Short mmCIF file of C-alpha atoms in Angstrom, two decimals:
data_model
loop_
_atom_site.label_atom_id
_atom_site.label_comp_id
_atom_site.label_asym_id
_atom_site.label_seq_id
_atom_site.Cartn_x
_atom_site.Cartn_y
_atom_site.Cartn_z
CA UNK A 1 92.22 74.82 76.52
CA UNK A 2 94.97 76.72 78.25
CA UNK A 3 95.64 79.90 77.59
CA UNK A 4 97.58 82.95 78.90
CA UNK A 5 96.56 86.85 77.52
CA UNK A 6 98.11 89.93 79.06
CA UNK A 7 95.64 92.41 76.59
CA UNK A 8 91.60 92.16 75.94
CA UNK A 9 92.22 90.96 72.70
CA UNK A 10 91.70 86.94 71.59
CA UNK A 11 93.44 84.64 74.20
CA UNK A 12 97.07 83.77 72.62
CA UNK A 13 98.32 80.27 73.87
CA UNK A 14 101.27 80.58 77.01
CA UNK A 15 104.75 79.75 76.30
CA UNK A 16 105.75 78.64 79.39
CA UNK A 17 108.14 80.67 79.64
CA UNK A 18 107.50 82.78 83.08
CA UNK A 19 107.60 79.11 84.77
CA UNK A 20 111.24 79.33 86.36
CA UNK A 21 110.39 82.57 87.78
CA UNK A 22 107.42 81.08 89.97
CA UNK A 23 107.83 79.15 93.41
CA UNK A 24 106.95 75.69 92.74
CA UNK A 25 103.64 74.72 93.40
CA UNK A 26 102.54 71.82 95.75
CA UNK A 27 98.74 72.08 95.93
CA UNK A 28 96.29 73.66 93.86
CA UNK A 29 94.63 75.86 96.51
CA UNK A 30 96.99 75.95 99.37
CA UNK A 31 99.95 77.80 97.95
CA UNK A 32 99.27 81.16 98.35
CA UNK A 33 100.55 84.46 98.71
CA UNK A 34 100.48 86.07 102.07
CA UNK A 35 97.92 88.12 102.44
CA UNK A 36 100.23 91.60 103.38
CA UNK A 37 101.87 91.00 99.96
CA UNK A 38 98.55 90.57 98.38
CA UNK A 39 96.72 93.32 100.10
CA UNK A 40 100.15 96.04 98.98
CA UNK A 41 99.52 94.78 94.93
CA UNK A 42 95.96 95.53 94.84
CA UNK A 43 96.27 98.98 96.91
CA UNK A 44 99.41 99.43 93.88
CA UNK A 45 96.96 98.71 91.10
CA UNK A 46 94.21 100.67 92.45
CA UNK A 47 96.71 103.80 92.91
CA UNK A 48 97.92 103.29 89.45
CA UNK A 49 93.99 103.87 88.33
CA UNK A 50 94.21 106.78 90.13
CA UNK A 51 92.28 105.77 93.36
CA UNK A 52 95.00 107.11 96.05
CA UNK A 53 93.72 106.32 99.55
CA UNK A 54 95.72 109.12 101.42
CA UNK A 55 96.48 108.19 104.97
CA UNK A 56 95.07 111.38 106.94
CA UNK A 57 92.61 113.50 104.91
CA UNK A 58 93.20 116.28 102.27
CA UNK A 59 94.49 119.31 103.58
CA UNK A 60 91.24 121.31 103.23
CA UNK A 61 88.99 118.70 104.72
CA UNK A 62 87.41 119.49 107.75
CA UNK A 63 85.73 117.69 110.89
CA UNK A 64 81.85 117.27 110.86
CA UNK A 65 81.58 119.39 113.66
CA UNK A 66 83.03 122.40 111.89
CA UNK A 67 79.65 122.93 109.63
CA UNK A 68 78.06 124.32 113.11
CA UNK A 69 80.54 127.81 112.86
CA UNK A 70 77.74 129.97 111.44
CA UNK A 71 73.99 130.21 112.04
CA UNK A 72 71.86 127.57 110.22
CA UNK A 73 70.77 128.29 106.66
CA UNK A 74 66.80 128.26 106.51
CA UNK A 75 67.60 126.77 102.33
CA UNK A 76 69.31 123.45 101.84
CA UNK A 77 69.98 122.99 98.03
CA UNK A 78 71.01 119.40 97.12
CA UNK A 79 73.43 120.34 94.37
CA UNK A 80 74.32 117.22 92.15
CA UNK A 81 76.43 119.05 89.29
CA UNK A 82 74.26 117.95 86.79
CA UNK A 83 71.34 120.17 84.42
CA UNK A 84 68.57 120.30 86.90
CA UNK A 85 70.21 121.28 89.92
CA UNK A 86 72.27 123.66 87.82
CA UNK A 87 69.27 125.59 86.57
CA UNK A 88 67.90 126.32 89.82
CA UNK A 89 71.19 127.52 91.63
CA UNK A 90 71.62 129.67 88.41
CA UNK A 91 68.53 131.32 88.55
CA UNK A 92 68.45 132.10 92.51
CA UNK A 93 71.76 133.55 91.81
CA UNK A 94 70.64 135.76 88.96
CA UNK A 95 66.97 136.19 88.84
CA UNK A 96 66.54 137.51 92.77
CA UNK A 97 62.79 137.21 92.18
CA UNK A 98 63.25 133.43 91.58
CA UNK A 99 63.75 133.16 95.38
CA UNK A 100 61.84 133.98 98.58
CA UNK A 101 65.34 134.04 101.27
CA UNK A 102 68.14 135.78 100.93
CA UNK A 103 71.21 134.21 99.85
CA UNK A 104 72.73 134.19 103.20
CA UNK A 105 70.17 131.99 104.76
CA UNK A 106 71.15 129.26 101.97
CA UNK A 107 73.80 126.30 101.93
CA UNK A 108 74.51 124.51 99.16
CA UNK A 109 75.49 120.99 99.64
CA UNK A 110 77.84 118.11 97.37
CA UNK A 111 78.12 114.27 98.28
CA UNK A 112 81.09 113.79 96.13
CA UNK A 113 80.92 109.87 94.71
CA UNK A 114 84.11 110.31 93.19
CA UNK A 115 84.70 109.52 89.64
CA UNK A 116 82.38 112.25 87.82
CA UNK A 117 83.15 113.33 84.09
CA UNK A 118 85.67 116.09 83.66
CA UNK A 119 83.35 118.18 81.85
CA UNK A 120 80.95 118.39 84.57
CA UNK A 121 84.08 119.73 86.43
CA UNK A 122 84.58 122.14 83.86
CA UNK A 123 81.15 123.73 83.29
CA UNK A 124 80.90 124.01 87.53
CA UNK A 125 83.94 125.35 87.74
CA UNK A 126 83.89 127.62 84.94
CA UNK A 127 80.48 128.80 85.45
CA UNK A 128 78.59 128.37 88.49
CA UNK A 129 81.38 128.70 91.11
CA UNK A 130 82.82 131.66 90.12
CA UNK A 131 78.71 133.11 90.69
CA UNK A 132 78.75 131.62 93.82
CA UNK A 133 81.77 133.52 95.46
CA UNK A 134 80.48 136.80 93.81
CA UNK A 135 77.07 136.33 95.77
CA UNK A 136 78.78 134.70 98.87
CA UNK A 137 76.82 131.74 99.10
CA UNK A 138 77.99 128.92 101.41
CA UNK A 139 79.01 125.82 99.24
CA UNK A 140 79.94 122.33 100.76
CA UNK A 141 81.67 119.75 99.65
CA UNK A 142 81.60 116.67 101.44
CA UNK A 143 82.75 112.83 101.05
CA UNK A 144 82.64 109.29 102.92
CA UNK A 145 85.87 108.34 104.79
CA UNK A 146 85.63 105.18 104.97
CA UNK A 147 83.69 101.76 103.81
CA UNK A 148 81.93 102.15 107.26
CA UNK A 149 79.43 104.85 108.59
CA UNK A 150 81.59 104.53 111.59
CA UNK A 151 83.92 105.74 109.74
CA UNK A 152 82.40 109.24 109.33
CA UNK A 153 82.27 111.61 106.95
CA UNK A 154 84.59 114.50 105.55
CA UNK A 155 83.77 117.90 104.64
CA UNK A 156 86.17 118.45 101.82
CA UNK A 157 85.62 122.25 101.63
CA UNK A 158 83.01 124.59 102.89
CA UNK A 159 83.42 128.11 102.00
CA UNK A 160 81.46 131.51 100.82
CA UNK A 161 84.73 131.78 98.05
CA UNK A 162 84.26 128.59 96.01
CA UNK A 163 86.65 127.96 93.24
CA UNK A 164 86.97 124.20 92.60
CA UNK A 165 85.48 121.30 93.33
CA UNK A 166 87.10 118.54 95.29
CA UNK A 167 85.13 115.24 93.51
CA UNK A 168 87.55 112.73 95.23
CA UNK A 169 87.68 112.17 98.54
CA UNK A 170 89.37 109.53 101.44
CA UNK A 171 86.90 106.49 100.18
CA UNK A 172 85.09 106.80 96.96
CA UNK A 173 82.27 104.44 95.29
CA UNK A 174 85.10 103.01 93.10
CA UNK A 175 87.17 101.85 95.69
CA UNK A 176 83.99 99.32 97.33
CA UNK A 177 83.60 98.69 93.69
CA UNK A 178 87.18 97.45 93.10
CA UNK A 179 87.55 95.76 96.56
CA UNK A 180 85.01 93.54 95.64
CA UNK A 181 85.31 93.13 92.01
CA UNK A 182 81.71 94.40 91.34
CA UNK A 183 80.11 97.07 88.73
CA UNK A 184 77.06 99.08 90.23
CA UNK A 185 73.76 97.88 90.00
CA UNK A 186 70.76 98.94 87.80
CA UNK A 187 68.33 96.43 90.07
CA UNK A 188 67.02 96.76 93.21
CA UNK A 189 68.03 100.07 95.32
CA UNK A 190 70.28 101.96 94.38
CA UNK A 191 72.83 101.67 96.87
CA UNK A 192 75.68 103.91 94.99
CA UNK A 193 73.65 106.83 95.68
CA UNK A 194 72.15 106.01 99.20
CA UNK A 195 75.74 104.86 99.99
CA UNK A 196 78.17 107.78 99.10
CA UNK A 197 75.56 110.94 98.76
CA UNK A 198 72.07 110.34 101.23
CA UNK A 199 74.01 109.07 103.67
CA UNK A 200 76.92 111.77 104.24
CA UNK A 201 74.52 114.21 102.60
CA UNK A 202 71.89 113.37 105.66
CA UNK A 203 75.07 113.38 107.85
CA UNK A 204 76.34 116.61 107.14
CA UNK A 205 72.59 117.89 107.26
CA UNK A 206 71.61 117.26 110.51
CA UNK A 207 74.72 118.97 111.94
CA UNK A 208 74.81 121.95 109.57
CA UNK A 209 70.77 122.77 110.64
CA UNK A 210 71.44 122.19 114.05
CA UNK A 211 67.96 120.99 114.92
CA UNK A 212 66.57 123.62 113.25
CA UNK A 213 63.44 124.00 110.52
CA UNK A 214 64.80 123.68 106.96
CA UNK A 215 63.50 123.58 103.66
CA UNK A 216 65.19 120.66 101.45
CA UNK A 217 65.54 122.15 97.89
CA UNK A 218 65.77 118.80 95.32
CA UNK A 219 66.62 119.00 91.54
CA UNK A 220 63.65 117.13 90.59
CA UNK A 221 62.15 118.14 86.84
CA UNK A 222 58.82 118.11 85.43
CA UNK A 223 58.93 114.68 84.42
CA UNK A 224 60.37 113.13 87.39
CA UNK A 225 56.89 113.13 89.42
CA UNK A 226 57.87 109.38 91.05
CA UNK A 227 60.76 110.42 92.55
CA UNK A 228 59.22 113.80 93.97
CA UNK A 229 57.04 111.64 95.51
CA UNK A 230 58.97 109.23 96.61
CA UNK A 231 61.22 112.15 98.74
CA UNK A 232 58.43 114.03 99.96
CA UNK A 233 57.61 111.04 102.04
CA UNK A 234 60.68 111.70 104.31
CA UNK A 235 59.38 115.26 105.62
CA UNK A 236 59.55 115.58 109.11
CA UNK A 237 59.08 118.13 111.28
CA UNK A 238 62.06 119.73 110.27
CA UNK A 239 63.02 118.66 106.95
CA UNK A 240 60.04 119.84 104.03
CA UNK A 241 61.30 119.13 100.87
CA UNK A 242 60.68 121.64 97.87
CA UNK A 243 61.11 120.69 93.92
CA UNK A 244 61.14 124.48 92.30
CA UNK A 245 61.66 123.16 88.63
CA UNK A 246 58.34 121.20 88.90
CA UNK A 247 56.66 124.99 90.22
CA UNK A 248 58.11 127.33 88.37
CA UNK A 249 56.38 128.82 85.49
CA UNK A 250 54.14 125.87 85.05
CA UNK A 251 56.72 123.55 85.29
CA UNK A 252 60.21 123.05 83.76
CA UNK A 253 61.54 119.76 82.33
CA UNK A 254 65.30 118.97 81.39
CA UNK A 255 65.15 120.87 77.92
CA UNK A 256 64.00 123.67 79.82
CA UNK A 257 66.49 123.72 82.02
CA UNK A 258 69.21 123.34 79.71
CA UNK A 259 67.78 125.99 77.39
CA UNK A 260 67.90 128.56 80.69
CA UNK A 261 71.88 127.39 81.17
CA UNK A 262 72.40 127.49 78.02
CA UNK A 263 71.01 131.12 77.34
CA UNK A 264 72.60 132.25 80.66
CA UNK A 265 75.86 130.84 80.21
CA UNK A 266 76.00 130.72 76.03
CA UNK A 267 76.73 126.77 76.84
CA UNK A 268 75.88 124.27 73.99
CA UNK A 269 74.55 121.17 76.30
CA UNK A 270 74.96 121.29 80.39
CA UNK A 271 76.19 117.57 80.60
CA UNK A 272 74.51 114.99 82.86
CA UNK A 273 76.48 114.54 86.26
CA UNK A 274 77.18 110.64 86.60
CA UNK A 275 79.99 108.48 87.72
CA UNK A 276 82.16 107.71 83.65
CA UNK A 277 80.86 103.90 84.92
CA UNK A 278 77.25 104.40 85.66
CA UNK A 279 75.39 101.60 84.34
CA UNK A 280 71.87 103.82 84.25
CA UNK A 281 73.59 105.68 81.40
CA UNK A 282 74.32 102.63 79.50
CA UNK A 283 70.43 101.23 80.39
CA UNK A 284 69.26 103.05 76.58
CA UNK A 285 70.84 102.82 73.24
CA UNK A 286 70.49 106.71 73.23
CA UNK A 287 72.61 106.69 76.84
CA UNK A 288 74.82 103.89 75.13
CA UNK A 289 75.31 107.01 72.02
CA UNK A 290 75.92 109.62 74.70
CA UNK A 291 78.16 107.37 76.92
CA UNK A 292 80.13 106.30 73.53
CA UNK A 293 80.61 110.21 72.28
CA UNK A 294 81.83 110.72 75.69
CA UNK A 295 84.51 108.53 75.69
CA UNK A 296 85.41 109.36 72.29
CA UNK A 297 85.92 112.64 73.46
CA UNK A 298 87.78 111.48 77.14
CA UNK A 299 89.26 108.96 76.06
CA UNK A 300 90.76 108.78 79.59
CA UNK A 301 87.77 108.44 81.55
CA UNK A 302 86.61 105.54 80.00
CA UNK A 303 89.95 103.49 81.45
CA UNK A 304 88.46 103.02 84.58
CA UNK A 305 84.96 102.00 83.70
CA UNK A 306 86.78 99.19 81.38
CA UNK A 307 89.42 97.56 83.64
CA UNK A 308 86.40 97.73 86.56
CA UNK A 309 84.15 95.41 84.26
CA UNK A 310 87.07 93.35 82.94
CA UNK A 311 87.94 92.42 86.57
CA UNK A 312 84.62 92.27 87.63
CA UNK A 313 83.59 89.86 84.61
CA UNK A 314 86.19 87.91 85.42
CA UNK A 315 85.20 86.71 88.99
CA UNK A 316 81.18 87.06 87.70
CA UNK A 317 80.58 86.27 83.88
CA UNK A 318 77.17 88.35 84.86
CA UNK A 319 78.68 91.64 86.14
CA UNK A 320 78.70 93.22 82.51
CA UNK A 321 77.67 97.24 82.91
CA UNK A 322 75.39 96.39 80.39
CA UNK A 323 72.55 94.25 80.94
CA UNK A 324 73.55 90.69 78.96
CA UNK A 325 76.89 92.74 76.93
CA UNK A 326 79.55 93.92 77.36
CA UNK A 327 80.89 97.84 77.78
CA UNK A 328 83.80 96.84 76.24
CA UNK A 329 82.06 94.65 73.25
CA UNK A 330 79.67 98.19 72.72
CA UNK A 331 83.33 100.25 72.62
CA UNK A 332 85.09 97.58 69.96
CA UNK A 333 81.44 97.99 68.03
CA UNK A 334 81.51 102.28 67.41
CA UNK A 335 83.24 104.23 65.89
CA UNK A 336 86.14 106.61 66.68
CA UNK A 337 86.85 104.88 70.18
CA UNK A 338 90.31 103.63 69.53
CA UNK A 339 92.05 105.84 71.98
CA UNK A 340 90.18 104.57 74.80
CA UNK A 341 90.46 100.92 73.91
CA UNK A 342 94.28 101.67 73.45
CA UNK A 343 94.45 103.30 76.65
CA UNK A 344 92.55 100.28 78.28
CA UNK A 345 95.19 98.07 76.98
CA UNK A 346 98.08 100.28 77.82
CA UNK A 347 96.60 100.33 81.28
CA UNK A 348 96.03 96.30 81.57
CA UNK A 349 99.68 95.62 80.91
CA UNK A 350 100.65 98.00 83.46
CA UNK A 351 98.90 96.56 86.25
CA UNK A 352 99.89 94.01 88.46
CA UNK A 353 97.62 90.22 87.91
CA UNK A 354 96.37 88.09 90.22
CA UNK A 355 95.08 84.51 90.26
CA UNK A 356 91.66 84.35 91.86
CA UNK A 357 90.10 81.34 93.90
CA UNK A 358 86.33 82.10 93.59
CA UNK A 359 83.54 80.10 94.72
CA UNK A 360 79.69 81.26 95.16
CA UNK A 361 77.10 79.65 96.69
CA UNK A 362 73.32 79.76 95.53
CA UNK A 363 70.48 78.95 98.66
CA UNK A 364 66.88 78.83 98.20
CA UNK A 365 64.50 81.39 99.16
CA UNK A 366 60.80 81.10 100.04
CA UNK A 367 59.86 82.77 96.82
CA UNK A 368 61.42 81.16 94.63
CA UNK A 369 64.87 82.88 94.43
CA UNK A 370 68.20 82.42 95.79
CA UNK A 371 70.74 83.83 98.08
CA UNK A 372 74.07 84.71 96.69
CA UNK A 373 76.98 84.54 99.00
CA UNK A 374 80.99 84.72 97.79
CA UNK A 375 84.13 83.64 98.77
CA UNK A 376 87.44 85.33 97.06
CA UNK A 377 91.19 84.50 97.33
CA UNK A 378 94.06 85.82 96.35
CA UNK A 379 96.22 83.27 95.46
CA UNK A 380 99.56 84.43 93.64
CA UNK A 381 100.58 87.87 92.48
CA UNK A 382 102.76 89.20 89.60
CA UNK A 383 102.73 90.27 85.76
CA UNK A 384 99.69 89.08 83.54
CA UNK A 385 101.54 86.23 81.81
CA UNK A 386 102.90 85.01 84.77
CA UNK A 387 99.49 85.04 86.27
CA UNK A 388 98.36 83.30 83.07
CA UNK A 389 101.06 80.74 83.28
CA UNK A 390 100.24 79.76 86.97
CA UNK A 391 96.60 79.83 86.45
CA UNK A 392 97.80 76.52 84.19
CA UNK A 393 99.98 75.14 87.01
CA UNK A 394 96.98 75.08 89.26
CA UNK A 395 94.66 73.41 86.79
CA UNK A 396 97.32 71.17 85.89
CA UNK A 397 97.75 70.33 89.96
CA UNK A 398 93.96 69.98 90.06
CA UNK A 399 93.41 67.72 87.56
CA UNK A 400 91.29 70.32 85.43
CA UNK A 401 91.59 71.99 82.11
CA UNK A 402 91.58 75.68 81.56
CA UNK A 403 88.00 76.54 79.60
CA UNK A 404 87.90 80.30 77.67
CA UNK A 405 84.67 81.72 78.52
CA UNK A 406 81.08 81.24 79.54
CA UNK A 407 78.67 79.87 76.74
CA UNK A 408 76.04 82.62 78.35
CA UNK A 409 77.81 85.35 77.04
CA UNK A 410 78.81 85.80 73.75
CA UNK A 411 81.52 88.66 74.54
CA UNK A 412 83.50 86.71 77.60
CA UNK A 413 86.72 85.93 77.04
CA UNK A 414 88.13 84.84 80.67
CA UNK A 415 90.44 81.69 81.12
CA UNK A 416 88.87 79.68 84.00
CA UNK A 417 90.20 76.97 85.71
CA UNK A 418 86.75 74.96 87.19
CA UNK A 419 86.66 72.96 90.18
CA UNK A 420 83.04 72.68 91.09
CA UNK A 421 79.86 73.61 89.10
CA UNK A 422 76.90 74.83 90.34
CA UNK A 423 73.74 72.08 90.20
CA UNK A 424 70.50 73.76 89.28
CA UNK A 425 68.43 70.75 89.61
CA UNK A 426 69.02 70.90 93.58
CA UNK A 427 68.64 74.59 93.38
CA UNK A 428 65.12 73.49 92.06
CA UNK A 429 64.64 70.75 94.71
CA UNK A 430 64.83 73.23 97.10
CA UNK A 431 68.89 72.31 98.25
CA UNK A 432 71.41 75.15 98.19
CA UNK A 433 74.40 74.42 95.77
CA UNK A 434 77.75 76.34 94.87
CA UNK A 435 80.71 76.55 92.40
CA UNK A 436 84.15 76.86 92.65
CA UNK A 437 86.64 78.37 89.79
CA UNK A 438 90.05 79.64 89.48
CA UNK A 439 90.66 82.77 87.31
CA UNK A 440 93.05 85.59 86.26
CA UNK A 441 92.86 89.61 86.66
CA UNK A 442 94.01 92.91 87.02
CA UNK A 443 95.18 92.69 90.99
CA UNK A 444 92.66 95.26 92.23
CA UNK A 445 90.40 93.43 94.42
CA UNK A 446 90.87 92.19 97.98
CA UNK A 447 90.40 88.74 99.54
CA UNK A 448 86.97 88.89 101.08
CA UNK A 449 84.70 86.39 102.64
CA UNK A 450 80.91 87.22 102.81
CA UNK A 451 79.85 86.68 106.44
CA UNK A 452 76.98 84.46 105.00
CA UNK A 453 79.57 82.50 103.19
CA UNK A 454 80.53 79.75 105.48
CA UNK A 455 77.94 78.02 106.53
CA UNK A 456 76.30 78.60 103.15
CA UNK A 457 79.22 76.31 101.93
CA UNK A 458 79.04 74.24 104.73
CA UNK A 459 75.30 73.21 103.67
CA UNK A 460 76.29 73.09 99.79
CA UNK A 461 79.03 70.65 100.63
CA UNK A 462 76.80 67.90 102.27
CA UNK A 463 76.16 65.01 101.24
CA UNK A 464 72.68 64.04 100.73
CA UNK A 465 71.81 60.38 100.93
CA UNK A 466 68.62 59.09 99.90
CA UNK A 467 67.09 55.35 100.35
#
């Protein structure tokens, strides 16, 4: 079936018409773009989501080293804009008997990830900052600034006088997410946080302490025993973390924290502090409720949670920020979210497309398992029904039709041109195996080659003779 869509909606069959404007096409896979023009369209579609990667930092980011101009605080509170963390800094700053230091001796500390909900901005903004530069208490602010830890880390403000936050910085979660076509991950580690707030948060740490005792304040609640636990086991003999919501008063859980903000502040709801794409707030139907009424109410910040899982779909039928759905499908199912999905559109048309060469190879594991490694390729750049249009050159060149979806998932909708399929019977026989398709996108992730790739390939691609 060949197809060619430049909105979400139902795949509408290609005219043809975008042909003339396209170089002719001599082979299926070696006709490509270079990669300079490639590389310019994807940096262009990220910008036009809003991800700007500024060439030198922000004009009020600082070097690490400038965290060591005033003594070290003896009170490190690990401030992550949401309820919990909230409560406590509210109370220290209001309830002096809540405390045992003076609020001198205290630093409070921000790994921004980047994409947080504007009404988390907002209530911190509104509230809580304005009580932080009345009681002088150090606040910093501070961001990865690159995709490497070589690439350091910026302090995007740090100042007794707070007045706004500063949530995006030089390289943001999004941005790895987009490079490489991927949603975050509710399995395994959770790398988004260890990635873009323990690591600079550790970074920016050890410098601001200077070598020097500290206690490690953590916006753990009364329910969230496990994860106490789990960060009391990296004490040392400087670091000693502390949990005050789980000591105060017996203990306070999250709707006793939000009743304190709420009476303090006259606040209906302190909002949960997440990236608009994090899939642990989609993991419930009640976060799948929440996540809904927040869109319906930001309509805007649901734009880049939808075009990341529409690309990332795409290139991996499995990448859904739901487990087995669909964001998207839950949007098109509720009620009152027609902005968004308008704006989602809107945005789609406006991007520039890409055709993708993806292949993926699968290698057995001792246990049972695989390895996963990935090859992608840009291959031609331009509108989406130009993209749509070549996708069908190539498959014509190929010798392959273009298929609309994968049978695994009711809710995909991606044109795919397939060149190789995966064999799980050699999978099973203990062989690795791969596949090979060519698809269309939004133009916002980069050529990349896993360094376990090639010789993954290599050993997929050989032929095994038997007697």
């Amino acid at each position: 079936m060949s197809t060619s869509t430049i909105s979400p909606g139902p795949p509408v069959q290609s005219t043809g018409s975008p042909d003339a404007l396209l170089p002719p096409l001599r082979d299926p896979l070696g006709d490509r773009v270079p990669e300079p023009v490639a590389r310019r369209a994807v940096h262009q579609a990220q910008a036009a989501l809003g991800l700007l990667r500024p060439a030198t930092p922000p004009p009020t980011a600082k070097p690490l080293a400038s965290v060591r101009g005033e003594p070290p605080p003896r009170v490190v509170l690990g401030f992550g804009l949401g309820c919990d963390s909230s409560a406590i800094l509210a109370r220290w700053l209001t309830d002096p008997a809540s405390r045992d230091f003076e609020l001198h001796e205290l630093a409070v500390i921000t790994g921004m990830t980047g994409q947080e909900w504007p009404a988390t901005r907002r209530l911190v903004e509104q509230h809580l900052l304005p009580l932080m530069a009345a009681n002088g208490v150090r606040y910093l602010q501070v961001a990865r600034r690159g995709p490497r830890q070589a690439d350091g880390v910026d302090i995007l403000s740090d100042t007794r006088s707070p007045d706004r936050l500063h949530l995006v910085g030089a390289w943001t979660l999004a941005h790895e997410l987009f490079d490489g076509a991927l949603v975050p991950q509710t399995t395994g580690d959770r790398l988004c946080s260890q990635h873009f707030k323990a690591w600079p948060l550790d970074t920016v740490i050890g410098e601001l302490t200077q070598g020097r005792p500290y206690r490690h304040v953590m916006g753990y609640e009364l329910g969230e025993a496990r994860r106490a636990e789990r960060d009391a086991r990296y004490n040392t003999a400087l670091r000693t973390g502390e949990y005050p919501l789980r000591e105060w008063d017996g203990g306070w859980d999250r709707a006793r924290a939000q009743a304190f903000l709420r009476a303090t502040f006259g606040v209906e709801s302190w909002v949960k502090s997440a990236c608009t794409y994090c899939p642990f707030a989609l993991a419930t139907k009640a976060g799948q409720a929440e996540t809904v009424a927040r869109f319906v109410d930001e309509p805007d910040a649901g734009v880049l949670a939808l075009v990341m899982e529409w690309v990332a779909t795409a290139l991996n039928a499995t990448q859904g920020l739901i487990k087995g759905q669909r964001l998207l499908s839950l949007l098109r199912a509720s009620a009152g979210t027609a902005a968004v999905l308008t704006a989602f559109e809107r945005q789609l048309a406006a991007l520039p497309w890409a055709v993708y060469d993806v292949r993926r190879t699968l290698s057995p594991r001792t246990d049972g398992k695989a390895n996963h490694a990935r090859s992608v390729r840009v291959l031609d750049i331009g509108p989406a029904e130009q993209m749509h249009t070549r996708l069908d050159q190539r498959a014509r060149c190929a010798g392959v039709p273009v298929t609309v979806g994968d049978p695994a998932f009711a809710d995909d909708a991606h044109p795919r041109a397939w060149l190789r399929r995966r064999e799980p019977h050699r999978l099973a026989q203990g062989a690795p195996t791969a596949e090979q398709f060519l698809t269309v996108a939004p133009a916002t992730a980069l050529s990349k080659t896993g360094p376990a790739f090639p010789a993954a390939w290599t050993a997929a691609s050989q032929l095994h003779l038997t007697a």
